[in-house]
XYZ file of C-alpha atoms in Angstrom:
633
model
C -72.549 -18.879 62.862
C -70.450 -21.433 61.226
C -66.616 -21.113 61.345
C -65.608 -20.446 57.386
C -62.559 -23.024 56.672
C -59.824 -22.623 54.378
C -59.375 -24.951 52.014
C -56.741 -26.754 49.778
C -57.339 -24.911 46.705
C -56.842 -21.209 48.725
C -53.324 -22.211 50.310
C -52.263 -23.376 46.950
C -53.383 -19.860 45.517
C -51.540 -18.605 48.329
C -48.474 -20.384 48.246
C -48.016 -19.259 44.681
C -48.505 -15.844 45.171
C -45.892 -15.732 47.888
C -43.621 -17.003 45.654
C -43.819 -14.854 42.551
C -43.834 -11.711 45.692
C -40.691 -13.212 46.548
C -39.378 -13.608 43.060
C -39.596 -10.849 42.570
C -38.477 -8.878 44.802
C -35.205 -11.263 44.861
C -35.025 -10.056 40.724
C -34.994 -6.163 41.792
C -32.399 -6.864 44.684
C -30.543 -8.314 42.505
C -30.754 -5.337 39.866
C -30.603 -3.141 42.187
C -27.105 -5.027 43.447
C -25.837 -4.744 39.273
C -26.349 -1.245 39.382
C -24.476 -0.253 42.287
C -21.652 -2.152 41.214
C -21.767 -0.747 38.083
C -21.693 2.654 39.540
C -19.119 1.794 42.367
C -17.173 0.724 39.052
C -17.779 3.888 36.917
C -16.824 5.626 39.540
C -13.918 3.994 40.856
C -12.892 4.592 36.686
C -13.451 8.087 37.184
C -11.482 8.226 40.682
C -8.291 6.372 39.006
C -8.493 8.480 36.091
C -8.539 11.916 38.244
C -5.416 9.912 40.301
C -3.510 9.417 37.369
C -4.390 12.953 36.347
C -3.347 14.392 39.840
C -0.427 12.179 39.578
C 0.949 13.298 36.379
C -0.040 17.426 37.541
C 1.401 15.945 41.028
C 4.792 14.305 39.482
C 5.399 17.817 37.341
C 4.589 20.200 40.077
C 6.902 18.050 42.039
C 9.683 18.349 39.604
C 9.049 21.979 39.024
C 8.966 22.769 42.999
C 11.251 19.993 44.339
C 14.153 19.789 41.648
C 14.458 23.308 40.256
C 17.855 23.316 39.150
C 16.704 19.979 37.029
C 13.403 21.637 35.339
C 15.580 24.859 34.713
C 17.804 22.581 33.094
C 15.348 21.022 30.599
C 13.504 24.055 30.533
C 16.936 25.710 29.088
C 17.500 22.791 26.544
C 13.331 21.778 25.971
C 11.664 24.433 26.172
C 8.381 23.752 26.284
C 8.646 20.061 25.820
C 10.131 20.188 29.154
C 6.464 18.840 30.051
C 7.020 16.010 28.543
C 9.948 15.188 30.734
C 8.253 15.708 33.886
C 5.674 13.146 33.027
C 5.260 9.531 34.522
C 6.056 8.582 31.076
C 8.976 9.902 30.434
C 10.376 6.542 31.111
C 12.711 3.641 28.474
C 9.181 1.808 28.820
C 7.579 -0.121 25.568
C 4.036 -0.562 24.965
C 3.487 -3.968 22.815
C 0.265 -4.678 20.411
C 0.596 -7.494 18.314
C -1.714 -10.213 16.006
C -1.094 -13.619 14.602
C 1.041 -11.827 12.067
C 3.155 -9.589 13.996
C 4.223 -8.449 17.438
C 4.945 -4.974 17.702
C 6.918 -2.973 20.475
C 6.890 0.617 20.497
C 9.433 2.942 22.608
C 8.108 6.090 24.989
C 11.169 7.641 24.197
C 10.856 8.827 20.449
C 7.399 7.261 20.471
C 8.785 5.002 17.688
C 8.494 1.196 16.946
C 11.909 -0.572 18.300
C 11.302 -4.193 17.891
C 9.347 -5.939 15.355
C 8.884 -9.575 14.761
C 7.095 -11.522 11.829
C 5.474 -14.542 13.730
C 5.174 -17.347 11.345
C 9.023 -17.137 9.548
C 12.276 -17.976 10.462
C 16.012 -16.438 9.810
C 18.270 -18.641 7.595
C 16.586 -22.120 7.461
C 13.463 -23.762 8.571
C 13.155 -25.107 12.297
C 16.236 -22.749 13.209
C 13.663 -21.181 16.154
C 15.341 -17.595 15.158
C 12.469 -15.544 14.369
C 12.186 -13.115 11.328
C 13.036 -9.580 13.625
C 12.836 -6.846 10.908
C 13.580 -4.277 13.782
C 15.340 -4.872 17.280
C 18.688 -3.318 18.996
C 17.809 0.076 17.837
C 18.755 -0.575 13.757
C 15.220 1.369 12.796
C 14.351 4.543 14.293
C 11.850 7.314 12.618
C 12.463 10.833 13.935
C 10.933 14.220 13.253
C 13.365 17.378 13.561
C 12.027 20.739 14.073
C 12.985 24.392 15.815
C 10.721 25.650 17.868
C 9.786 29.488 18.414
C 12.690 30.183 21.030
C 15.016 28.989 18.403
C 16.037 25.168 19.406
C 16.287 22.603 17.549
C 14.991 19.442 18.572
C 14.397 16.192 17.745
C 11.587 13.604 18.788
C 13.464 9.987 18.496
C 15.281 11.758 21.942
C 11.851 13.096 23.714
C 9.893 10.964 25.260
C 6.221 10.567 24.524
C 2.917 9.195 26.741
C 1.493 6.044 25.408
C -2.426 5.473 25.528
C -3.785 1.794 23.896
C -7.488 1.503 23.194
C -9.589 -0.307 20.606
C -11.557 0.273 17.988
C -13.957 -3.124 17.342
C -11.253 -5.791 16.922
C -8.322 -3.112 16.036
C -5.707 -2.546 18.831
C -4.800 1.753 18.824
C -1.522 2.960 20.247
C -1.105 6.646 20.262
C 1.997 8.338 21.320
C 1.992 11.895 22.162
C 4.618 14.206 22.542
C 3.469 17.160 24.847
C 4.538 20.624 25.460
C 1.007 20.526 27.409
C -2.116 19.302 28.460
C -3.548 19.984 25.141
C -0.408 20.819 22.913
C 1.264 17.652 21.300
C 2.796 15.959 18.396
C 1.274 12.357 18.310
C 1.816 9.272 16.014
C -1.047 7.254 16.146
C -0.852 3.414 15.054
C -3.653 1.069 14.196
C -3.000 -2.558 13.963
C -5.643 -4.915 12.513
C -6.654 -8.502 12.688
C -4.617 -10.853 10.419
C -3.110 -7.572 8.351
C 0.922 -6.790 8.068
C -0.038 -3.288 7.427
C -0.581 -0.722 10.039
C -2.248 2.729 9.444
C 0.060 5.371 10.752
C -1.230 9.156 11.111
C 1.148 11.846 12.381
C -0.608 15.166 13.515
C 0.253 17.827 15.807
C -1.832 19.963 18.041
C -1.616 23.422 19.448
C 1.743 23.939 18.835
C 1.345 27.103 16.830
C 2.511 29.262 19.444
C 5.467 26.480 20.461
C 6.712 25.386 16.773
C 8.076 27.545 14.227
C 5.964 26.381 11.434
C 7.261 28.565 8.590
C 9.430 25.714 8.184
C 8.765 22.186 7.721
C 9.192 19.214 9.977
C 11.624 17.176 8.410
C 10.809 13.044 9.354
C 13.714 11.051 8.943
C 13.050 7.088 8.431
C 16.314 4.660 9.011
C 17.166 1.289 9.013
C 19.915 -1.472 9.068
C 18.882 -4.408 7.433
C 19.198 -7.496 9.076
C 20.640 -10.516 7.484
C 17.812 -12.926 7.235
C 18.803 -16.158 4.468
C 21.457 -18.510 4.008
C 23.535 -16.748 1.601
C 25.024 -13.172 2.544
C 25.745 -11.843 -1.131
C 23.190 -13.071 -2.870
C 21.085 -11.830 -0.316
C 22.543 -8.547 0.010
C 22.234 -8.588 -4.242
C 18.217 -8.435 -4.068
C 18.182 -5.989 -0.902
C 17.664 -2.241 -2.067
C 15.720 0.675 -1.601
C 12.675 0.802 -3.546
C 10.081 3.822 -4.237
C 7.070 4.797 -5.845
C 6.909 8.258 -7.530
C 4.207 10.296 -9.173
C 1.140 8.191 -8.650
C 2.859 4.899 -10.622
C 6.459 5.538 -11.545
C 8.816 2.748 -9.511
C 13.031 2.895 -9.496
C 15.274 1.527 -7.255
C 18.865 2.584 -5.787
C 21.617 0.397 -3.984
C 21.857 -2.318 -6.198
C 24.820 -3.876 -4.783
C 26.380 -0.519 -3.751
C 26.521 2.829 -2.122
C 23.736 5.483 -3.401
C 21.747 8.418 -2.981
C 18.821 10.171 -4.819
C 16.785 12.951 -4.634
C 13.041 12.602 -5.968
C 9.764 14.211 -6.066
C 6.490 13.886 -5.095
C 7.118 10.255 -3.501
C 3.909 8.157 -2.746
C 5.890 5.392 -0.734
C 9.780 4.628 0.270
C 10.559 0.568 0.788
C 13.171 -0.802 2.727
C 13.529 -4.073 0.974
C 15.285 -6.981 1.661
C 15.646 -10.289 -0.449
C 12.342 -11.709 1.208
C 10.617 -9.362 3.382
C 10.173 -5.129 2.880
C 9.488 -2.758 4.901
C 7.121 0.116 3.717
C 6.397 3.629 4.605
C 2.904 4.801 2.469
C 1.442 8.439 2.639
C -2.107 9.207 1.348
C -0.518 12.862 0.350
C 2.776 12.431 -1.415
C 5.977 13.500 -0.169
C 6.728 16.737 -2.068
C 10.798 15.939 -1.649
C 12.306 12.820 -0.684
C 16.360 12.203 0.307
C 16.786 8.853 -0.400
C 20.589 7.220 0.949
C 21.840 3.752 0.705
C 24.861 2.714 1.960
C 26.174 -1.107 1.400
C 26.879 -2.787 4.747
C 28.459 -5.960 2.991
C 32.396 -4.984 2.812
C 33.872 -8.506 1.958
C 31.272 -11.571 0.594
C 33.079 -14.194 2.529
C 32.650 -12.456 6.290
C 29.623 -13.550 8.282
C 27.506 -10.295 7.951
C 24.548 -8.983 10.684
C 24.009 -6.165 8.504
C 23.073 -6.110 4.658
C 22.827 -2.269 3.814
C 21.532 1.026 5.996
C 19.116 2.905 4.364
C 17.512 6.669 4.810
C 14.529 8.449 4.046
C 14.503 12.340 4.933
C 11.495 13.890 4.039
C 9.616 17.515 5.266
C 6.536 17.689 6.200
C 4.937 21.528 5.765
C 2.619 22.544 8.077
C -0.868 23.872 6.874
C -2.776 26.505 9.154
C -0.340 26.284 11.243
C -0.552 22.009 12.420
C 0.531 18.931 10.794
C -2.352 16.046 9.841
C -0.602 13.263 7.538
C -2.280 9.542 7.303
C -0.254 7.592 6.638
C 0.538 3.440 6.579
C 3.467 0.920 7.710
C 3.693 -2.497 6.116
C 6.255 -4.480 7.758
C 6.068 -7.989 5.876
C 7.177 -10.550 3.588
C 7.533 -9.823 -0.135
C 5.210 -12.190 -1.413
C 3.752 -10.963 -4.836
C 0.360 -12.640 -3.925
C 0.189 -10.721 -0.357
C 1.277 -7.563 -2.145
C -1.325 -8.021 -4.916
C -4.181 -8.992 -2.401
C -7.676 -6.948 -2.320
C -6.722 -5.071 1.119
C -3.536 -3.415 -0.365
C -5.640 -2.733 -4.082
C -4.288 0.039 -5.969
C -1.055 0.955 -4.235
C 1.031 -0.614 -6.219
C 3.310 -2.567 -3.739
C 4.584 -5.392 -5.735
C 6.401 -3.192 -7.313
C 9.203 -3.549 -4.965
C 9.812 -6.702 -6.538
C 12.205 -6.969 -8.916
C 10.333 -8.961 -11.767
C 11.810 -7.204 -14.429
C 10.958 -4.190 -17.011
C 8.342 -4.644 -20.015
C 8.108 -7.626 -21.481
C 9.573 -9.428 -18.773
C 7.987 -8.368 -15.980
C 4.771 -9.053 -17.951
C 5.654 -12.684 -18.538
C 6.438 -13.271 -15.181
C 3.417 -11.649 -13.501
C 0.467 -13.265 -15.737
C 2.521 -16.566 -17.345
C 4.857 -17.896 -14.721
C 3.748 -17.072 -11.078
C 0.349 -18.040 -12.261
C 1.053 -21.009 -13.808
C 3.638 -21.501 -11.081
C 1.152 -20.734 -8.542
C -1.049 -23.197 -9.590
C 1.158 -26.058 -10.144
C 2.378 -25.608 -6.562
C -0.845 -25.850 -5.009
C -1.237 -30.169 -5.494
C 2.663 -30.474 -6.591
C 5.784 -30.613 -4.126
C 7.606 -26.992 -5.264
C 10.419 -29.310 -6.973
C 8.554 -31.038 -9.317
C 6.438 -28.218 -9.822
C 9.979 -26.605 -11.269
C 10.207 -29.159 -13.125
C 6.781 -29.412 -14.740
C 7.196 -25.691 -15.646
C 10.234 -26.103 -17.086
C 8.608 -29.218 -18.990
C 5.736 -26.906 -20.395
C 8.313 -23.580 -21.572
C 10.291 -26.441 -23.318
C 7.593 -27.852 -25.228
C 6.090 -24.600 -25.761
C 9.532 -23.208 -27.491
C 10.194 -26.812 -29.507
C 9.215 -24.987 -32.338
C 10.905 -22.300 -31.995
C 13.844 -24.633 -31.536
C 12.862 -26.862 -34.443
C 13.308 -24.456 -36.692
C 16.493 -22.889 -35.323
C 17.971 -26.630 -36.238
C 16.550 -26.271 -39.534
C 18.306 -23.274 -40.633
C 21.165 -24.421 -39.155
C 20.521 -27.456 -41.763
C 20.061 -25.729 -44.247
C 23.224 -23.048 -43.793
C 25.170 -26.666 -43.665
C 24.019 -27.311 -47.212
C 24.671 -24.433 -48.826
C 28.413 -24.135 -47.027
C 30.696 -25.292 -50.292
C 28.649 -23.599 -52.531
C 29.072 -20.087 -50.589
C 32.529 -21.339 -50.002
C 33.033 -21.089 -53.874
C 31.535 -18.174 -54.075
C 34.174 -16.897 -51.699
C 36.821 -18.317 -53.806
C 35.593 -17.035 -57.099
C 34.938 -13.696 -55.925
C 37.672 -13.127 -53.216
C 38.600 -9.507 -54.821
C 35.080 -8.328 -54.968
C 33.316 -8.424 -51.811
C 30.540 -6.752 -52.839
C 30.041 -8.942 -55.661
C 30.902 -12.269 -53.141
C 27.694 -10.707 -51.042
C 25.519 -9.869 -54.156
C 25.676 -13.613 -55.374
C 25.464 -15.040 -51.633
C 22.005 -13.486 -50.730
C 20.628 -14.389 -54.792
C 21.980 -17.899 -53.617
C 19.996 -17.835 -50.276
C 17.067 -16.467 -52.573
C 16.676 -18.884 -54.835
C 17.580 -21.555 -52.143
C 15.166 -20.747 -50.005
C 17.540 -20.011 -46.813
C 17.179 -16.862 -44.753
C 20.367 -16.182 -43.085
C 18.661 -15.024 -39.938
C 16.210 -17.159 -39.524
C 18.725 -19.265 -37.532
C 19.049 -16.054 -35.283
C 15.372 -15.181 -34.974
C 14.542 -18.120 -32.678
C 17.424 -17.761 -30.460
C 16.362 -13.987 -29.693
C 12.668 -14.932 -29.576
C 13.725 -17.307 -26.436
C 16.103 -14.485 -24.649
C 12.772 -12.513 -22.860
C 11.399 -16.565 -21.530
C 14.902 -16.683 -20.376
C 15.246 -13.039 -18.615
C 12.000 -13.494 -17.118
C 13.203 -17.195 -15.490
C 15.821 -15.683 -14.251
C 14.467 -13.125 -12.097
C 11.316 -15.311 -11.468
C 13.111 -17.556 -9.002
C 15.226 -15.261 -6.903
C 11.844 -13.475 -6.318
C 9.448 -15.948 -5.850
C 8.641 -15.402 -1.876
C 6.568 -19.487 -1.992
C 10.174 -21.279 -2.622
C 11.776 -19.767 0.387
C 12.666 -22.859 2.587
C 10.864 -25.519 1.001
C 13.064 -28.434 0.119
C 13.852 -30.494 -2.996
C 16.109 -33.852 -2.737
C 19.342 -32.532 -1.250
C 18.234 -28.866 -1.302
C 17.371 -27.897 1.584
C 15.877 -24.352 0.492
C 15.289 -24.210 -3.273
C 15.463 -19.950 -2.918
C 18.812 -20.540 -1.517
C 22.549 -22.836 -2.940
C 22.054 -26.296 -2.135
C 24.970 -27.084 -0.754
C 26.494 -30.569 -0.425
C 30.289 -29.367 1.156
C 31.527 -27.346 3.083
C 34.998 -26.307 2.141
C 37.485 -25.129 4.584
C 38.362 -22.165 2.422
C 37.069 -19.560 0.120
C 37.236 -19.434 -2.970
C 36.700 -15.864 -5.010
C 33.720 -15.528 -6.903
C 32.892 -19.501 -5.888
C 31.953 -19.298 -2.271
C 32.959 -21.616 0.795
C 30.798 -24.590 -0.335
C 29.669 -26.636 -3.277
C 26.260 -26.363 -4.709
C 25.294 -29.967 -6.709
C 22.322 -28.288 -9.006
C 24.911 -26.076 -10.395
C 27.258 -29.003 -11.499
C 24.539 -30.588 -13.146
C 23.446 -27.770 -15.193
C 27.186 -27.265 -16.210
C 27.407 -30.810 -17.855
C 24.097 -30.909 -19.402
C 25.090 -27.633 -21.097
C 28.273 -29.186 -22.191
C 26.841 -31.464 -23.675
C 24.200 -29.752 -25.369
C 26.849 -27.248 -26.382
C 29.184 -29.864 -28.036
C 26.120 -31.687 -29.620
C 24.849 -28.505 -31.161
C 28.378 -26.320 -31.712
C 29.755 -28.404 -34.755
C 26.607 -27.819 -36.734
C 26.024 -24.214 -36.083
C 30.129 -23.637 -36.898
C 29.718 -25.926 -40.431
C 26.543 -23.949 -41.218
C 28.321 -20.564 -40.388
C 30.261 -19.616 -43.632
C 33.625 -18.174 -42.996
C 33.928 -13.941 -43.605
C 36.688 -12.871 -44.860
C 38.962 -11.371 -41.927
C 36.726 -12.635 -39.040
C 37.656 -15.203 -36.889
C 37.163 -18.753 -36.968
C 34.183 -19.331 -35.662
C 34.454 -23.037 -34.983
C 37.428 -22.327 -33.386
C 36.141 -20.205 -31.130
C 32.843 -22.407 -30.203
C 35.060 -25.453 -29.653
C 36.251 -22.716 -26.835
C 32.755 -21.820 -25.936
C 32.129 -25.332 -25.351
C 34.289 -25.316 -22.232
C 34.004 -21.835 -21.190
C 30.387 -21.593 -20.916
C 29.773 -24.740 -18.164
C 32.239 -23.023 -16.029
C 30.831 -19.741 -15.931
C 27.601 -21.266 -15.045
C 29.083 -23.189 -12.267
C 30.707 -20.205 -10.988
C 28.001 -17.823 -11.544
C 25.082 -20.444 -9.930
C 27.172 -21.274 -6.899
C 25.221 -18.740 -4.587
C 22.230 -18.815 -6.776
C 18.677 -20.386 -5.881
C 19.129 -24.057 -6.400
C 15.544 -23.583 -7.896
C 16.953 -21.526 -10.822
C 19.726 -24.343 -11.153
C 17.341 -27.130 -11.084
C 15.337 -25.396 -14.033
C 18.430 -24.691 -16.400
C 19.461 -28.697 -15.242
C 16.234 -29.726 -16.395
C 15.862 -27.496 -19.586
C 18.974 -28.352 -20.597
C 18.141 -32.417 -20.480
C 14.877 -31.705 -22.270
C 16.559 -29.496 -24.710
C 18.872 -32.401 -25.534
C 16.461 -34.659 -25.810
C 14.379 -32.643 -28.297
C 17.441 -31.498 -30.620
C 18.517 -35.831 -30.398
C 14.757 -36.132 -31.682
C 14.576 -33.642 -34.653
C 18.537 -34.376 -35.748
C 17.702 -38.443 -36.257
C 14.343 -38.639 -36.658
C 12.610 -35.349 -38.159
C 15.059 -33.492 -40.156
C 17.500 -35.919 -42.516
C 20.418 -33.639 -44.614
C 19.540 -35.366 -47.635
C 16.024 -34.024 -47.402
C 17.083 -30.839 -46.674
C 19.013 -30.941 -49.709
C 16.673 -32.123 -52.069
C 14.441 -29.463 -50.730
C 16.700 -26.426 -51.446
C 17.584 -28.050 -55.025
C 13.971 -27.965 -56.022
C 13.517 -24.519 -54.681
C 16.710 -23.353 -57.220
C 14.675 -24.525 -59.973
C 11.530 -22.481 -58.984
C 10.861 -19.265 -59.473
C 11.503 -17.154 -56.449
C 10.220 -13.530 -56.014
C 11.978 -11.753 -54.012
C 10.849 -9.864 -50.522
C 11.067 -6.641 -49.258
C 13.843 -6.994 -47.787
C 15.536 -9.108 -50.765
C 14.851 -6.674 -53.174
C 16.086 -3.813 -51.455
C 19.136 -5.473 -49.988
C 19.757 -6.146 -53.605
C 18.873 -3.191 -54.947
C 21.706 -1.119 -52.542
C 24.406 -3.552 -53.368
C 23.695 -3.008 -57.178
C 24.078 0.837 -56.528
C 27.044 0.423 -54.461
C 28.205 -1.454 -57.696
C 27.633 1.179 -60.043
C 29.279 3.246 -57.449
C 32.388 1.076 -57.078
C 32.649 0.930 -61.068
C 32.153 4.562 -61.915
C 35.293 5.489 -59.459
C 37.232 2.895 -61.162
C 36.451 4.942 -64.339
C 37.693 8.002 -63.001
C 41.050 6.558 -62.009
């Protein structure tokens, strides 16, 4: 029988079917190997958490058995939050969670946040490495007082609460409970999200019907001490107040400069702002009462100040079936009307804690300037962007301006014939008026049309003006020898203080002085020719060759402090202003037209308006009037 050989093909087939044996049986090994580990790991998670568990049951039992004078101590003053202070956590610990935005530390005792620092700003002046710190050294605090069924009253910024941090996807949780037991707490529960400088804040209790006396409300208390965070103390300390939002959309302030207090209803948020950055306490269900305090921190302008003003929010919280469930949210940021008015924050009104002004003005700053503004600033350094704005408002009010200058003209005119009419009528004033308005009629001057452009102008200049002390982008960003164009640009330091002037002198302010002095002087001697004199006024040129003088120094003692921005504007508006008026006096409007003008309007026939008529009509009653007394005598 012949021997059967194996040949190369068959060890091959061999070989390779040892191999994939051995693969796999490596692959469930290995499997095998994941899911013990991941076992030994579940239930070494399990084991620590029964530990900690036993610990904390361990730590009270030992407190209650081994230091019974101390438990009956807390018990006696406690009650049943006694638990609480038998817990690991009853500690001065702080849990942090933070973002690129913020970093966040929050206290176990009163389960509150204690420090609180805004990552990407600095305090007073760019590249000082002092960090924006909105809370720190205990100057915030948010407590909740209450009695409890035994009849104490306590309060929870003194208690100390057990910290637990998880996530939710990319959100970091800290919640801080306050327990009377296992299952009976108050807890404040913070979520912080990526890239956000708003945290959601709920506050709920649980099972502490039989431990709280609910029939009356929690009352939360929220306090803080501003910190002084810019250059310039008082004006500073002029744009911090309290801020908040009442019945849905309805905004006021208090502690404008002073002490205050207020009591309002149904609140939807309380702000603690300060000149740049706000803090914000929101609730999804309003506050039915709110005790709002301010109290001004700033006793004298020239001491170096920590503090700007305290503020206090007291409001209670009823309880509803017997817990408390409010959702709430924090925003601890800067007060930047774009970050305010951003998608996330839609429909909660929070730019309303800056102060942009009423009506009109408000509405010309929010959709004329900080757009424009805004735009300009994105491929313009932020000083010649002032200065391009300030072009454009000019250039959009030289008509307005042109024809102030033309009354003005005109008024000039007409000044020896009114002055005859005062002359020839001296003993009849209402006579002297009757012929002055038929001579502005058939002239074809109206008085107040020199008037009219010179109010039009006051709402452009209102809205300027509290444009740039709120306008969060100019906030250290330099111009020439400003250094911070939200802040005075100072160029000396003076050993001394000087009331109402400061310790230093700001350039942009001098400049605005002079230009205004000499716009003032090149505009005062035509507007006091083409005012006619009124019998037992004052002279008025008299009294703008005082204005002349008067008004640069008030300026340059009112724009000391001020934002060099807002200086640098009314510098530049000034020049342009001159430069326009120059322009129109020379080259557009010539006297001798003017007068030729109002001679050939005499000779027309003029009907008179409304306003005419009736003006006339009363002073020809008053006449009759006048004349039918003399009669009588």
């Amino acid at each position: 029988m012949e021997e059967k050989k194996l040949d190369v093909k068959t060890l091959v087939g061999f070989g390779v079917i040892i191999l994939m044996l051995g693969w796999m049986m490596f692959n469930s090994s290995q499997k095998q190997q994941e899911e013990a580990k991941a076992k030994q790991a579940q239930e070494a998670k399990q084991k620590a958490a029964n530990k900690k568990q036993q610990a904390t049951q361990a730590a009270y039992a030992a407190t209650t058995a081994g230091d019974s004078t101390k438990v009956a101590a807390l018990q006696g003053t406690l009650g049943a939050f006694a638990y609480s202070a038998g817990l690991p956590s009853a500690k001065d610990n702080v849990t942090e969670i933070k973002n690129d935005l913020v970093t966040i530390k929050v206290s176990n005792k009163g389960g509150y946040i204690t420090d609180l620092v805004l990552n990407k700003f600095e305090q007073f002046s760019k590249d000082s490495k002092k960090p924006v710190e909105l809370i720190k050294a205990n100057n915030a605090a948010l407590n909740l007082q209450f009695k409890t069924k035994d009849n104490r009253q306590l309060n929870t910024k003194d208690l100390y609460f057990e910290p637990v941090v998880s996530k939710e996807g990319e959100n970091q949780v800290l919640t801080m409970r306050l327990k009377a037991g296992e299952n009976q707490f108050v807890e404040y529960r913070y979520v912080l999200k990526p890239n956000d400088y708003m945290l959601d804040f709920s506050l709920r209790t649980q099972g502490l019907a039989q431990v709280v006396d609910t029939s009356k409300p929690m009352d939360l208390e929220w306090s803080m001490k501003t910190y002084r965070n810019e250059k310039s103390v008082s004006y500073e300390n002029r744009y911090t107040n309290l801020v908040y939002l009442y019945e849905g959309d309805k905004d006021d302030k208090l502690g404008m400069g002073k002490s205050d207090e207020e009591s309002v209803e149904n609140v939807n948020y309380v702000a603690f702002k300060q000149h740049f950055f706000t803090s914000i306490l929101l609730t999804d269900q309003p506050f039915k009462k709110a005790e709002l305090t301010s109290e001004n921190l700033v006793k004298e302008e020239k001491t170096d100040t920590i503090f700007t003003k305290k503020f206090v929010a007291k409001m209670p919280l009823e309880f509803k079936g017997g817990e408390l469930s409010y959702n709430m949210n924090m925003y601890y940021g800067p007060s930047d009307y774009n970050i305010l008015t951003s998608d996330k924050y839609e429909g909660k009104h929070l730019d309303r804690v800056m102060p942009l002004g009423w009506g009109i003005f408000g509405w010309i700053n929010r959709y004329v300037f900080i757009p424009v503004f805004g735009l300009l600033s994105t491929f313009l350094p932020y000083g010649i962007g002032i200065i391009v704005l300030t072009i454009l408002v000019r250039l959009i009010m030289s008509p307005v301006t042109y024809k102030s200058y033309v009354s003005q003209a005109k008024m000039k005119v007409l000044k020896p014939e009114i002055a005859e009419l005062n002359e020839k009528f001296a003993k009849d004033p209402l006579k002297k008026q009757q012929e002055t308005m038929k001579l502005y009629s058939s002239a074809g001057v109206n008085p107040m049309a020199g008037c009219l452009p010179a109010v039009m102008q006051i709402p452009v200049f209102y809205a300027l003006f509290q444009f740039f002390p709120s306008y969060f982008d100019l906030r250290q960003k330099s111009f020439l020898w400003a250094t911070d164009l939200s802040s005075y640009d100072q160029v000396f330091h003076l050993p001394f203080y000087i009331p109402f002037y400061g310790d230093h002198i700001s350039l942009f302010p001098i400049l605005a002085s002079l230009a205004i002095f000499f716009y003032m002087r090149m505009t005062t001697g035509d507007q006091a020719m083409s005012a006619p004199q009124q019998e037992g006024m004052p002279d008025m040129s008299k009294v703008m060759k005082i204005m002349i003088y008067i008004s640069p120094v008030m300026m340059l003692i009112f724009f000391n402090n001020y934002a060099s921005g807002l200086s640098l504007y009314y510098f530049v508006s000034n020049l342009i202003t001159i430069g326009i008026m120059y322009v129109i006096k020379n080259h557009i409007v010539k006297e001798d037209k003017i007068h030729a003008l109002i001679q050939a309007n005499k000779s027309k026939p003029k009907k008179q308006g409304g306003f005419q008529r009736k003006m006339q009509e009363m002073m020809e009653q008053a006449q009759e009037q006048q004349k039918a007394q003399g009669r009588k005598k």
